[in-house]
mmCIF file of N, CA and C in Angstrom:
data_model
loop_
_atom_site.group_PDB
_atom_site.id
_atom_site.type_symbol
_atom_site.label_atom_id
_atom_site.label_comp_id
_atom_site.label_asym_id
_atom_site.label_seq_id
_atom_site.Cartn_x
_atom_site.Cartn_y
_atom_site.Cartn_z
ATOM 1 N N MET A 6 53.571 174.595 46.467
ATOM 2 C CA MET A 6 53.604 174.372 45.048
ATOM 3 C C MET A 6 54.805 173.484 44.729
ATOM 4 N N LEU A 7 54.590 172.508 43.906
ATOM 5 C CA LEU A 7 55.629 171.568 43.512
ATOM 6 C C LEU A 7 56.161 171.956 42.142
ATOM 7 N N ALA A 8 57.475 172.032 42.024
ATOM 8 C CA ALA A 8 58.090 172.390 40.739
ATOM 9 C C ALA A 8 59.002 171.253 40.298
ATOM 10 N N LEU A 9 58.995 170.967 39.047
ATOM 11 C CA LEU A 9 59.855 169.949 38.469
ATOM 12 C C LEU A 9 60.984 170.652 37.726
ATOM 13 N N VAL A 10 62.211 170.315 38.090
ATOM 14 C CA VAL A 10 63.373 170.934 37.458
ATOM 15 C C VAL A 10 64.113 169.864 36.679
ATOM 16 N N LEU A 11 64.303 170.101 35.417
ATOM 17 C CA LEU A 11 65.043 169.162 34.582
ATOM 18 C C LEU A 11 66.480 169.653 34.447
ATOM 19 N N LEU A 12 67.416 168.801 34.775
ATOM 20 C CA LEU A 12 68.824 169.149 34.676
ATOM 21 C C LEU A 12 69.386 168.655 33.351
ATOM 22 N N PRO A 13 70.297 169.403 32.781
ATOM 23 C CA PRO A 13 70.961 168.906 31.567
ATOM 24 C C PRO A 13 71.702 167.609 31.863
ATOM 25 N N ALA A 14 71.750 166.720 30.889
ATOM 26 C CA ALA A 14 72.407 165.422 31.070
ATOM 27 C C ALA A 14 73.856 165.585 31.507
ATOM 28 N N SER A 15 74.520 166.633 31.061
ATOM 29 C CA SER A 15 75.921 166.834 31.441
ATOM 30 C C SER A 15 76.062 167.070 32.941
ATOM 31 N N LEU A 16 75.121 167.781 33.556
ATOM 32 C CA LEU A 16 75.182 168.008 35.005
ATOM 33 C C LEU A 16 74.863 166.747 35.784
ATOM 34 N N VAL A 17 73.902 165.971 35.314
ATOM 35 C CA VAL A 17 73.561 164.716 35.985
ATOM 36 C C VAL A 17 74.768 163.784 35.951
ATOM 37 N N GLY A 18 75.416 163.691 34.798
ATOM 38 C CA GLY A 18 76.600 162.842 34.676
ATOM 39 C C GLY A 18 77.716 163.286 35.605
ATOM 40 N N GLN A 19 77.909 164.600 35.749
ATOM 41 C CA GLN A 19 78.954 165.095 36.641
ATOM 42 C C GLN A 19 78.670 164.706 38.084
ATOM 43 N N TYR A 20 77.413 164.724 38.470
ATOM 44 C CA TYR A 20 77.056 164.353 39.840
ATOM 45 C C TYR A 20 77.306 162.866 40.082
ATOM 46 N N PHE A 21 76.857 162.025 39.163
ATOM 47 C CA PHE A 21 76.966 160.586 39.360
ATOM 48 C C PHE A 21 78.360 160.043 39.078
ATOM 49 N N ASP A 22 79.203 160.800 38.417
ATOM 50 C CA ASP A 22 80.564 160.350 38.149
ATOM 51 C C ASP A 22 81.491 160.567 39.338
ATOM 52 N N ARG A 23 81.033 161.228 40.350
ATOM 53 C CA ARG A 23 81.885 161.544 41.504
ATOM 54 C C ARG A 23 81.725 160.508 42.606
ATOM 55 N N ALA A 24 82.810 160.232 43.265
ATOM 56 C CA ALA A 24 82.791 159.368 44.442
ATOM 57 C C ALA A 24 82.882 160.264 45.670
ATOM 58 N N ALA A 25 82.279 159.834 46.764
ATOM 59 C CA ALA A 25 82.304 160.605 48.001
ATOM 60 C C ALA A 25 82.917 159.756 49.109
ATOM 61 N N VAL A 26 83.806 160.353 49.878
ATOM 62 C CA VAL A 26 84.444 159.684 51.008
ATOM 63 C C VAL A 26 83.842 160.243 52.296
ATOM 64 N N SER A 27 83.498 159.343 53.228
ATOM 65 C CA SER A 27 82.930 159.779 54.514
ATOM 66 C C SER A 27 83.274 158.768 55.602
ATOM 67 N N ASP A 28 82.843 159.065 56.810
ATOM 68 C CA ASP A 28 82.916 158.138 57.946
ATOM 69 C C ASP A 28 84.328 157.680 58.289
ATOM 70 N N GLY A 29 85.299 158.558 58.296
ATOM 71 C CA GLY A 29 86.666 158.165 58.619
ATOM 72 C C GLY A 29 86.824 157.717 60.065
ATOM 73 N N SER A 30 87.657 156.711 60.278
ATOM 74 C CA SER A 30 87.959 156.191 61.616
ATOM 75 C C SER A 30 89.429 155.795 61.662
ATOM 76 N N ILE A 31 90.116 156.184 62.727
ATOM 77 C CA ILE A 31 91.541 155.872 62.902
ATOM 78 C C ILE A 31 91.679 154.804 63.971
ATOM 79 N N ASP A 32 92.536 153.798 63.735
ATOM 80 C CA ASP A 32 92.705 152.729 64.725
ATOM 81 C C ASP A 32 93.462 153.239 65.953
ATOM 82 N N ALA A 33 93.492 152.405 67.000
ATOM 83 C CA ALA A 33 94.065 152.803 68.287
ATOM 84 C C ALA A 33 95.542 153.171 68.201
ATOM 85 N N THR A 34 96.276 152.577 67.257
ATOM 86 C CA THR A 34 97.706 152.873 67.138
ATOM 87 C C THR A 34 97.977 154.082 66.248
ATOM 88 N N GLY A 35 96.952 154.543 65.542
ATOM 89 C CA GLY A 35 97.124 155.671 64.630
ATOM 90 C C GLY A 35 97.756 155.282 63.308
ATOM 91 N N SER A 36 97.824 153.987 63.023
ATOM 92 C CA SER A 36 98.498 153.549 61.803
ATOM 93 C C SER A 36 97.550 153.229 60.646
ATOM 94 N N LEU A 37 96.251 153.024 60.934
ATOM 95 C CA LEU A 37 95.294 152.684 59.887
ATOM 96 C C LEU A 37 94.102 153.636 59.905
ATOM 97 N N VAL A 38 93.560 153.892 58.718
ATOM 98 C CA VAL A 38 92.359 154.706 58.574
ATOM 99 C C VAL A 38 91.342 153.892 57.781
ATOM 100 N N ALA A 39 90.127 153.787 58.302
ATOM 101 C CA ALA A 39 89.023 153.144 57.589
ATOM 102 C C ALA A 39 88.050 154.240 57.174
ATOM 103 N N TYR A 40 87.420 154.067 56.007
ATOM 104 C CA TYR A 40 86.480 155.071 55.525
ATOM 105 C C TYR A 40 85.475 154.430 54.581
ATOM 106 N N THR A 41 84.383 155.145 54.354
ATOM 107 C CA THR A 41 83.358 154.714 53.407
ATOM 108 C C THR A 41 83.556 155.443 52.092
ATOM 109 N N MET A 42 83.535 154.701 50.995
ATOM 110 C CA MET A 42 83.580 155.273 49.654
ATOM 111 C C MET A 42 82.209 155.021 49.024
ATOM 112 N N ARG A 43 81.523 156.113 48.697
ATOM 113 C CA ARG A 43 80.206 155.992 48.053
ATOM 114 C C ARG A 43 80.357 156.332 46.579
ATOM 115 N N GLU A 44 79.974 155.366 45.729
ATOM 116 C CA GLU A 44 80.089 155.553 44.287
ATOM 117 C C GLU A 44 78.767 155.189 43.617
ATOM 118 N N ALA A 45 78.536 155.798 42.478
ATOM 119 C CA ALA A 45 77.331 155.479 41.708
ATOM 120 C C ALA A 45 77.557 154.208 40.908
ATOM 121 N N ASP A 46 76.577 153.324 40.946
ATOM 122 C CA ASP A 46 76.565 152.140 40.098
ATOM 123 C C ASP A 46 75.496 152.402 39.050
ATOM 124 N N THR A 47 75.921 152.974 37.938
ATOM 125 C CA THR A 47 74.959 153.374 36.912
ATOM 126 C C THR A 47 74.277 152.186 36.253
ATOM 127 N N GLY A 48 74.901 151.026 36.304
ATOM 128 C CA GLY A 48 74.294 149.835 35.722
ATOM 129 C C GLY A 48 73.044 149.400 36.466
ATOM 130 N N SER A 49 73.034 149.575 37.786
ATOM 131 C CA SER A 49 71.852 149.190 38.562
ATOM 132 C C SER A 49 71.117 150.409 39.109
ATOM 133 N N ASP A 50 71.538 151.614 38.704
ATOM 134 C CA ASP A 50 70.844 152.854 39.054
ATOM 135 C C ASP A 50 70.725 153.037 40.568
ATOM 136 N N ARG A 51 71.859 152.891 41.253
ATOM 137 C CA ARG A 51 71.881 153.088 42.712
ATOM 138 C C ARG A 51 73.275 153.483 43.143
ATOM 139 N N PHE A 52 73.399 153.866 44.402
ATOM 140 C CA PHE A 52 74.703 154.149 44.985
ATOM 141 C C PHE A 52 75.195 152.912 45.726
ATOM 142 N N VAL A 53 76.502 152.720 45.733
ATOM 143 C CA VAL A 53 77.124 151.589 46.416
ATOM 144 C C VAL A 53 78.091 152.142 47.457
ATOM 145 N N ASN A 54 77.975 151.663 48.690
ATOM 146 C CA ASN A 54 78.890 152.038 49.763
ATOM 147 C C ASN A 54 79.856 150.899 50.017
ATOM 148 N N GLN A 55 81.152 151.224 50.021
ATOM 149 C CA GLN A 55 82.170 150.219 50.312
ATOM 150 C C GLN A 55 83.145 150.792 51.329
ATOM 151 N N VAL A 56 83.600 149.936 52.230
ATOM 152 C CA VAL A 56 84.552 150.335 53.258
ATOM 153 C C VAL A 56 85.956 149.944 52.816
ATOM 154 N N HIS A 57 86.869 150.881 52.968
ATOM 155 C CA HIS A 57 88.277 150.672 52.629
ATOM 156 C C HIS A 57 89.136 150.970 53.852
ATOM 157 N N VAL A 58 90.332 150.385 53.876
ATOM 158 C CA VAL A 58 91.337 150.674 54.909
ATOM 159 C C VAL A 58 92.621 151.052 54.202
ATOM 160 N N VAL A 59 93.285 152.078 54.718
ATOM 161 C CA VAL A 59 94.557 152.526 54.143
ATOM 162 C C VAL A 59 95.497 152.882 55.294
ATOM 163 N N ALA A 60 96.789 152.739 55.059
ATOM 164 C CA ALA A 60 97.769 153.145 56.066
ATOM 165 C C ALA A 60 97.675 154.654 56.263
ATOM 166 N N ALA A 61 97.815 155.115 57.493
ATOM 167 C CA ALA A 61 97.712 156.541 57.791
ATOM 168 C C ALA A 61 98.782 157.342 57.057
ATOM 169 N N GLN A 62 99.917 156.731 56.750
ATOM 170 C CA GLN A 62 100.987 157.416 56.026
ATOM 171 C C GLN A 62 100.711 157.478 54.533
ATOM 172 N N GLY A 63 99.651 156.795 54.076
ATOM 173 C CA GLY A 63 99.323 156.754 52.654
ATOM 174 C C GLY A 63 99.581 155.377 52.092
ATOM 175 N N GLY A 64 99.266 155.203 50.853
ATOM 176 C CA GLY A 64 99.455 153.913 50.207
ATOM 177 C C GLY A 64 98.205 153.513 49.453
ATOM 178 N N THR A 65 98.163 152.271 49.068
ATOM 179 C CA THR A 65 97.028 151.750 48.305
ATOM 180 C C THR A 65 95.931 151.289 49.262
ATOM 181 N N PRO A 66 94.718 151.813 49.108
ATOM 182 C CA PRO A 66 93.612 151.371 49.969
ATOM 183 C C PRO A 66 93.253 149.913 49.709
ATOM 184 N N ARG A 67 92.846 149.215 50.761
ATOM 185 C CA ARG A 67 92.380 147.829 50.653
ATOM 186 C C ARG A 67 90.878 147.808 50.880
ATOM 187 N N LEU A 68 90.168 147.098 50.031
ATOM 188 C CA LEU A 68 88.726 146.960 50.182
ATOM 189 C C LEU A 68 88.420 145.996 51.319
ATOM 190 N N VAL A 69 87.646 146.454 52.284
ATOM 191 C CA VAL A 69 87.183 145.593 53.369
ATOM 192 C C VAL A 69 85.915 144.868 52.930
ATOM 193 N N GLY A 70 84.993 145.609 52.320
ATOM 194 C CA GLY A 70 83.740 145.029 51.842
ATOM 195 C C GLY A 70 82.670 146.084 51.759
ATOM 196 N N SER A 71 81.483 145.666 51.420
ATOM 197 C CA SER A 71 80.377 146.610 51.337
ATOM 198 C C SER A 71 80.022 147.092 52.735
ATOM 199 N N GLY A 72 79.394 148.255 52.807
ATOM 200 C CA GLY A 72 78.969 148.778 54.093
ATOM 201 C C GLY A 72 79.273 150.245 54.256
ATOM 202 N N TRP A 73 79.037 150.737 55.467
ATOM 203 C CA TRP A 73 79.267 152.148 55.783
ATOM 204 C C TRP A 73 79.475 152.303 57.282
ATOM 205 N N LYS A 74 79.906 153.470 57.692
ATOM 206 C CA LYS A 74 80.202 153.819 59.090
ATOM 207 C C LYS A 74 81.186 152.851 59.758
ATOM 208 N N PRO A 75 82.372 152.667 59.165
ATOM 209 C CA PRO A 75 83.360 151.802 59.827
ATOM 210 C C PRO A 75 83.910 152.494 61.072
ATOM 211 N N THR A 76 84.151 151.707 62.113
ATOM 212 C CA THR A 76 84.720 152.240 63.344
ATOM 213 C C THR A 76 85.671 151.209 63.942
ATOM 214 N N PHE A 77 86.899 151.647 64.208
ATOM 215 C CA PHE A 77 87.846 150.790 64.913
ATOM 216 C C PHE A 77 87.505 150.780 66.393
ATOM 217 N N ALA A 78 87.783 149.647 67.049
ATOM 218 C CA ALA A 78 87.628 149.563 68.499
ATOM 219 C C ALA A 78 88.636 150.504 69.148
ATOM 220 N N PRO A 79 88.300 151.071 70.317
ATOM 221 C CA PRO A 79 89.234 151.991 70.976
ATOM 222 C C PRO A 79 90.528 151.313 71.434
ATOM 223 N N VAL A 80 90.487 149.992 71.571
ATOM 224 C CA VAL A 80 91.667 149.217 71.956
ATOM 225 C C VAL A 80 91.781 148.063 70.960
ATOM 226 N N GLY A 81 92.975 147.789 70.461
ATOM 227 C CA GLY A 81 93.156 146.684 69.534
ATOM 228 C C GLY A 81 92.902 147.090 68.093
ATOM 229 N N THR A 82 92.659 146.076 67.244
ATOM 230 C CA THR A 82 92.528 146.318 65.806
ATOM 231 C C THR A 82 91.170 145.919 65.252
ATOM 232 N N ALA A 83 90.195 145.599 66.110
ATOM 233 C CA ALA A 83 88.877 145.188 65.633
ATOM 234 C C ALA A 83 88.212 146.332 64.868
ATOM 235 N N LEU A 84 87.488 145.976 63.817
ATOM 236 C CA LEU A 84 86.819 146.954 62.959
ATOM 237 C C LEU A 84 85.371 146.521 62.768
ATOM 238 N N ALA A 85 84.438 147.443 63.021
ATOM 239 C CA ALA A 85 83.010 147.169 62.833
ATOM 240 C C ALA A 85 82.477 148.088 61.740
ATOM 241 N N ARG A 86 81.395 147.642 61.087
ATOM 242 C CA ARG A 86 80.729 148.479 60.078
ATOM 243 C C ARG A 86 79.293 148.006 59.912
ATOM 244 N N LEU A 87 78.437 148.898 59.470
ATOM 245 C CA LEU A 87 77.071 148.548 59.141
ATOM 246 C C LEU A 87 77.029 148.055 57.693
ATOM 247 N N ASP A 88 76.121 147.144 57.407
ATOM 248 C CA ASP A 88 75.960 146.651 56.046
ATOM 249 C C ASP A 88 74.542 146.129 55.882
ATOM 250 N N THR A 89 74.099 146.064 54.647
ATOM 251 C CA THR A 89 72.781 145.531 54.347
ATOM 252 C C THR A 89 72.923 144.050 54.048
ATOM 253 N N ASN A 90 72.161 143.249 54.776
ATOM 254 C CA ASN A 90 72.151 141.807 54.589
ATOM 255 C C ASN A 90 70.733 141.429 54.188
ATOM 256 N N GLY A 91 70.496 141.331 52.902
ATOM 257 C CA GLY A 91 69.135 141.088 52.431
ATOM 258 C C GLY A 91 68.319 142.356 52.586
ATOM 259 N N SER A 92 67.306 142.298 53.424
ATOM 260 C CA SER A 92 66.431 143.457 53.599
ATOM 261 C C SER A 92 66.647 144.161 54.937
ATOM 262 N N ARG A 93 67.690 143.814 55.651
ATOM 263 C CA ARG A 93 67.922 144.443 56.961
ATOM 264 C C ARG A 93 69.341 144.982 57.043
ATOM 265 N N THR A 94 69.538 145.931 57.941
ATOM 266 C CA THR A 94 70.871 146.452 58.210
ATOM 267 C C THR A 94 71.432 145.708 59.410
ATOM 268 N N THR A 95 72.643 145.211 59.267
ATOM 269 C CA THR A 95 73.265 144.424 60.320
ATOM 270 C C THR A 95 74.622 145.009 60.675
ATOM 271 N N LEU A 96 75.280 144.435 61.658
ATOM 272 C CA LEU A 96 76.587 144.889 62.109
ATOM 273 C C LEU A 96 77.612 143.792 61.848
ATOM 274 N N LEU A 97 78.637 144.130 61.077
ATOM 275 C CA LEU A 97 79.720 143.196 60.785
ATOM 276 C C LEU A 97 80.950 143.614 61.564
ATOM 277 N N VAL A 98 81.645 142.655 62.145
ATOM 278 C CA VAL A 98 82.853 142.924 62.928
ATOM 279 C C VAL A 98 83.969 142.012 62.452
ATOM 280 N N ARG A 99 85.170 142.572 62.386
ATOM 281 C CA ARG A 99 86.391 141.812 62.090
ATOM 282 C C ARG A 99 87.354 142.018 63.245
ATOM 283 N N ASP A 100 88.075 140.955 63.610
ATOM 284 C CA ASP A 100 89.065 141.088 64.686
ATOM 285 C C ASP A 100 90.218 141.982 64.261
ATOM 286 N N ASN A 101 90.483 142.055 62.950
ATOM 287 C CA ASN A 101 91.434 143.001 62.368
ATOM 288 C C ASN A 101 90.983 143.217 60.927
ATOM 289 N N PRO A 102 91.493 144.238 60.244
ATOM 290 C CA PRO A 102 90.991 144.529 58.898
ATOM 291 C C PRO A 102 91.141 143.396 57.879
ATOM 292 N N ASP A 103 92.030 142.434 58.138
ATOM 293 C CA ASP A 103 92.243 141.331 57.203
ATOM 294 C C ASP A 103 91.496 140.055 57.600
ATOM 295 N N ALA A 104 90.850 140.049 58.756
ATOM 296 C CA ALA A 104 90.130 138.863 59.240
ATOM 297 C C ALA A 104 88.767 138.752 58.545
ATOM 298 N N PRO A 105 88.134 137.574 58.605
ATOM 299 C CA PRO A 105 86.798 137.431 58.007
ATOM 300 C C PRO A 105 85.737 138.177 58.825
ATOM 301 N N ASP A 106 84.650 138.525 58.156
ATOM 302 C CA ASP A 106 83.530 139.198 58.811
ATOM 303 C C ASP A 106 82.778 138.239 59.722
ATOM 304 N N ARG A 107 82.277 138.791 60.837
ATOM 305 C CA ARG A 107 81.330 138.090 61.705
ATOM 306 C C ARG A 107 80.085 138.961 61.777
ATOM 307 N N ASP A 108 78.944 138.422 61.414
ATOM 308 C CA ASP A 108 77.686 139.148 61.506
ATOM 309 C C ASP A 108 77.182 138.992 62.935
ATOM 310 N N ILE A 109 77.253 140.062 63.716
ATOM 311 C CA ILE A 109 76.820 139.951 65.109
ATOM 312 C C ILE A 109 75.437 140.548 65.320
ATOM 313 N N GLY A 110 74.771 140.883 64.230
ATOM 314 C CA GLY A 110 73.395 141.366 64.324
ATOM 315 C C GLY A 110 72.445 140.201 64.525
ATOM 316 N N SER A 111 71.195 140.518 64.645
ATOM 317 C CA SER A 111 70.159 139.513 64.805
ATOM 318 C C SER A 111 69.237 139.566 63.593
ATOM 319 N N PRO A 112 68.797 138.405 63.095
ATOM 320 C CA PRO A 112 67.884 138.422 61.942
ATOM 321 C C PRO A 112 66.585 139.178 62.215
ATOM 322 N N SER A 113 66.245 139.377 63.492
ATOM 323 C CA SER A 113 64.988 140.045 63.822
ATOM 324 C C SER A 113 65.174 141.531 64.139
ATOM 325 N N LEU A 114 66.406 142.059 63.966
ATOM 326 C CA LEU A 114 66.656 143.466 64.288
ATOM 327 C C LEU A 114 67.208 144.241 63.101
ATOM 328 N N GLU A 115 66.785 145.472 62.981
ATOM 329 C CA GLU A 115 67.315 146.436 62.025
ATOM 330 C C GLU A 115 68.216 147.365 62.834
ATOM 331 N N ILE A 116 69.531 147.294 62.609
ATOM 332 C CA ILE A 116 70.480 148.090 63.393
ATOM 333 C C ILE A 116 70.673 149.451 62.733
ATOM 334 N N HIS A 117 70.553 150.505 63.527
ATOM 335 C CA HIS A 117 70.682 151.870 63.006
ATOM 336 C C HIS A 117 72.017 152.518 63.373
ATOM 337 N N ALA A 118 72.534 152.191 64.525
ATOM 338 C CA ALA A 118 73.786 152.809 64.990
ATOM 339 C C ALA A 118 74.444 151.878 65.999
ATOM 340 N N TYR A 119 75.722 152.108 66.239
ATOM 341 C CA TYR A 119 76.444 151.300 67.226
ATOM 342 C C TYR A 119 77.578 152.117 67.825
ATOM 343 N N ARG A 120 78.082 151.652 68.961
ATOM 344 C CA ARG A 120 79.223 152.300 69.603
ATOM 345 C C ARG A 120 79.995 151.255 70.399
ATOM 346 N N TRP A 121 81.318 151.304 70.256
ATOM 347 C CA TRP A 121 82.198 150.415 71.006
ATOM 348 C C TRP A 121 82.228 150.821 72.471
ATOM 349 N N SER A 122 82.418 149.851 73.382
ATOM 350 C CA SER A 122 82.669 150.164 74.792
ATOM 351 C C SER A 122 84.090 150.714 74.892
ATOM 352 N N PRO A 123 84.408 151.460 75.950
ATOM 353 C CA PRO A 123 85.748 152.045 76.065
ATOM 354 C C PRO A 123 86.891 151.029 76.004
ATOM 355 N N ASP A 124 86.651 149.791 76.477
ATOM 356 C CA ASP A 124 87.714 148.781 76.436
ATOM 357 C C ASP A 124 87.709 147.984 75.135
ATOM 358 N N GLY A 125 86.760 148.256 74.222
ATOM 359 C CA GLY A 125 86.697 147.563 72.944
ATOM 360 C C GLY A 125 86.188 146.142 73.035
ATOM 361 N N GLY A 126 85.676 145.732 74.186
ATOM 362 C CA GLY A 126 85.223 144.365 74.368
ATOM 363 C C GLY A 126 83.758 144.140 74.045
ATOM 364 N N ARG A 127 82.974 145.211 73.977
ATOM 365 C CA ARG A 127 81.545 145.086 73.708
ATOM 366 C C ARG A 127 81.093 146.194 72.768
ATOM 367 N N ILE A 128 79.926 145.984 72.190
ATOM 368 C CA ILE A 128 79.345 146.982 71.296
ATOM 369 C C ILE A 128 77.887 147.181 71.691
ATOM 370 N N ALA A 129 77.487 148.432 71.845
ATOM 371 C CA ALA A 129 76.079 148.764 72.079
ATOM 372 C C ALA A 129 75.463 149.122 70.730
ATOM 373 N N VAL A 130 74.227 148.721 70.502
ATOM 374 C CA VAL A 130 73.565 149.017 69.241
ATOM 375 C C VAL A 130 72.224 149.702 69.491
ATOM 376 N N ALA A 131 71.839 150.560 68.554
ATOM 377 C CA ALA A 131 70.488 151.119 68.512
ATOM 378 C C ALA A 131 69.785 150.379 67.385
ATOM 379 N N ALA A 132 68.707 149.698 67.725
ATOM 380 C CA ALA A 132 68.039 148.850 66.740
ATOM 381 C C ALA A 132 66.541 148.826 67.009
ATOM 382 N N GLU A 133 65.815 148.355 66.027
ATOM 383 C CA GLU A 133 64.382 148.155 66.197
ATOM 384 C C GLU A 133 64.004 146.807 65.605
ATOM 385 N N PRO A 134 62.947 146.205 66.134
ATOM 386 C CA PRO A 134 62.530 144.904 65.606
ATOM 387 C C PRO A 134 62.038 145.030 64.172
ATOM 388 N N ILE A 135 62.306 144.005 63.396
ATOM 389 C CA ILE A 135 61.796 143.946 62.032
ATOM 390 C C ILE A 135 60.400 143.349 62.106
ATOM 391 N N SER A 136 59.438 144.035 61.524
ATOM 392 C CA SER A 136 58.063 143.541 61.530
ATOM 393 C C SER A 136 57.952 142.343 60.602
ATOM 394 N N GLN A 137 57.457 141.274 61.136
ATOM 395 C CA GLN A 137 57.231 140.074 60.339
ATOM 396 C C GLN A 137 55.752 140.014 59.988
ATOM 397 N N LEU A 138 55.459 139.684 58.755
ATOM 398 C CA LEU A 138 54.067 139.520 58.370
ATOM 399 C C LEU A 138 53.525 138.260 59.017
ATOM 400 N N GLY A 139 52.314 138.357 59.510
ATOM 401 C CA GLY A 139 51.689 137.202 60.138
ATOM 402 C C GLY A 139 51.185 136.222 59.103
ATOM 403 N N ASP A 140 50.782 135.074 59.564
ATOM 404 C CA ASP A 140 50.220 134.066 58.673
ATOM 405 C C ASP A 140 48.760 134.399 58.395
ATOM 406 N N ALA A 141 48.341 134.157 57.189
ATOM 407 C CA ALA A 141 46.946 134.371 56.822
ATOM 408 C C ALA A 141 46.341 133.032 56.429
ATOM 409 N N THR A 142 45.134 132.812 56.843
ATOM 410 C CA THR A 142 44.422 131.601 56.473
ATOM 411 C C THR A 142 43.304 131.996 55.532
ATOM 412 N N LEU A 143 43.272 131.372 54.375
ATOM 413 C CA LEU A 143 42.240 131.662 53.392
ATOM 414 C C LEU A 143 41.182 130.575 53.442
ATOM 415 N N HIS A 144 39.935 130.994 53.454
ATOM 416 C CA HIS A 144 38.822 130.051 53.478
ATOM 417 C C HIS A 144 38.071 130.189 52.172
ATOM 418 N N ALA A 145 37.525 129.092 51.729
ATOM 419 C CA ALA A 145 36.723 129.134 50.507
ATOM 420 C C ALA A 145 35.500 129.990 50.784
ATOM 421 N N GLY A 146 35.249 130.923 49.917
ATOM 422 C CA GLY A 146 34.103 131.818 50.098
ATOM 423 C C GLY A 146 33.021 131.510 49.084
ATOM 424 N N ALA A 147 32.035 132.312 49.125
ATOM 425 C CA ALA A 147 30.925 132.173 48.182
ATOM 426 C C ALA A 147 31.418 132.518 46.786
ATOM 427 N N PRO A 148 30.809 132.017 45.740
ATOM 428 C CA PRO A 148 31.214 132.363 44.389
ATOM 429 C C PRO A 148 31.205 133.892 44.202
ATOM 430 N N GLY A 149 32.271 134.404 43.633
ATOM 431 C CA GLY A 149 32.359 135.844 43.383
ATOM 432 C C GLY A 149 32.841 136.622 44.595
ATOM 433 N N ALA A 150 33.149 135.948 45.734
ATOM 434 C CA ALA A 150 33.612 136.651 46.930
ATOM 435 C C ALA A 150 35.012 137.209 46.669
ATOM 436 N N ARG A 151 35.320 138.325 47.296
ATOM 437 C CA ARG A 151 36.632 138.961 47.131
ATOM 438 C C ARG A 151 37.367 138.979 48.462
ATOM 439 N N LEU A 152 38.651 138.890 48.380
ATOM 440 C CA LEU A 152 39.499 138.988 49.561
ATOM 441 C C LEU A 152 40.203 140.326 49.521
ATOM 442 N N SER A 153 40.084 141.087 50.564
ATOM 443 C CA SER A 153 40.811 142.359 50.620
ATOM 444 C C SER A 153 41.675 142.366 51.870
ATOM 445 N N LEU A 154 42.884 142.849 51.697
ATOM 446 C CA LEU A 154 43.834 142.888 52.804
ATOM 447 C C LEU A 154 44.097 144.315 53.218
#
């Protein structure tokens, strides 16, 4: 049996007014912490995930960019995170938190998870191919003919 529960507007607002922190990662030196901040974007009626970096001793967080599941390499200062690029999830990597992003995903893959190698030199990914729609050829049919896909 399916039941519909209506919540008072005050409770809905309390839920969407809260930000959630997740996916913490500490760099190899123990001096930086990266994390995902999930906040409601009520203007577009969705949640937004953004990755931030802050000094482990505290301070003002710096926005790295959109995305989630940030992970520092086990050696060095490289930082990777998942992000949505159009209609696919890709993997973005920075040589350090202040460097520009490099999209190391493939346009034909949807990346679900990743893990750094122990030396921080490589990344393994769990991904699946993105299904591409094939080409369709339309032929002139008889008057009143219908095309169904």
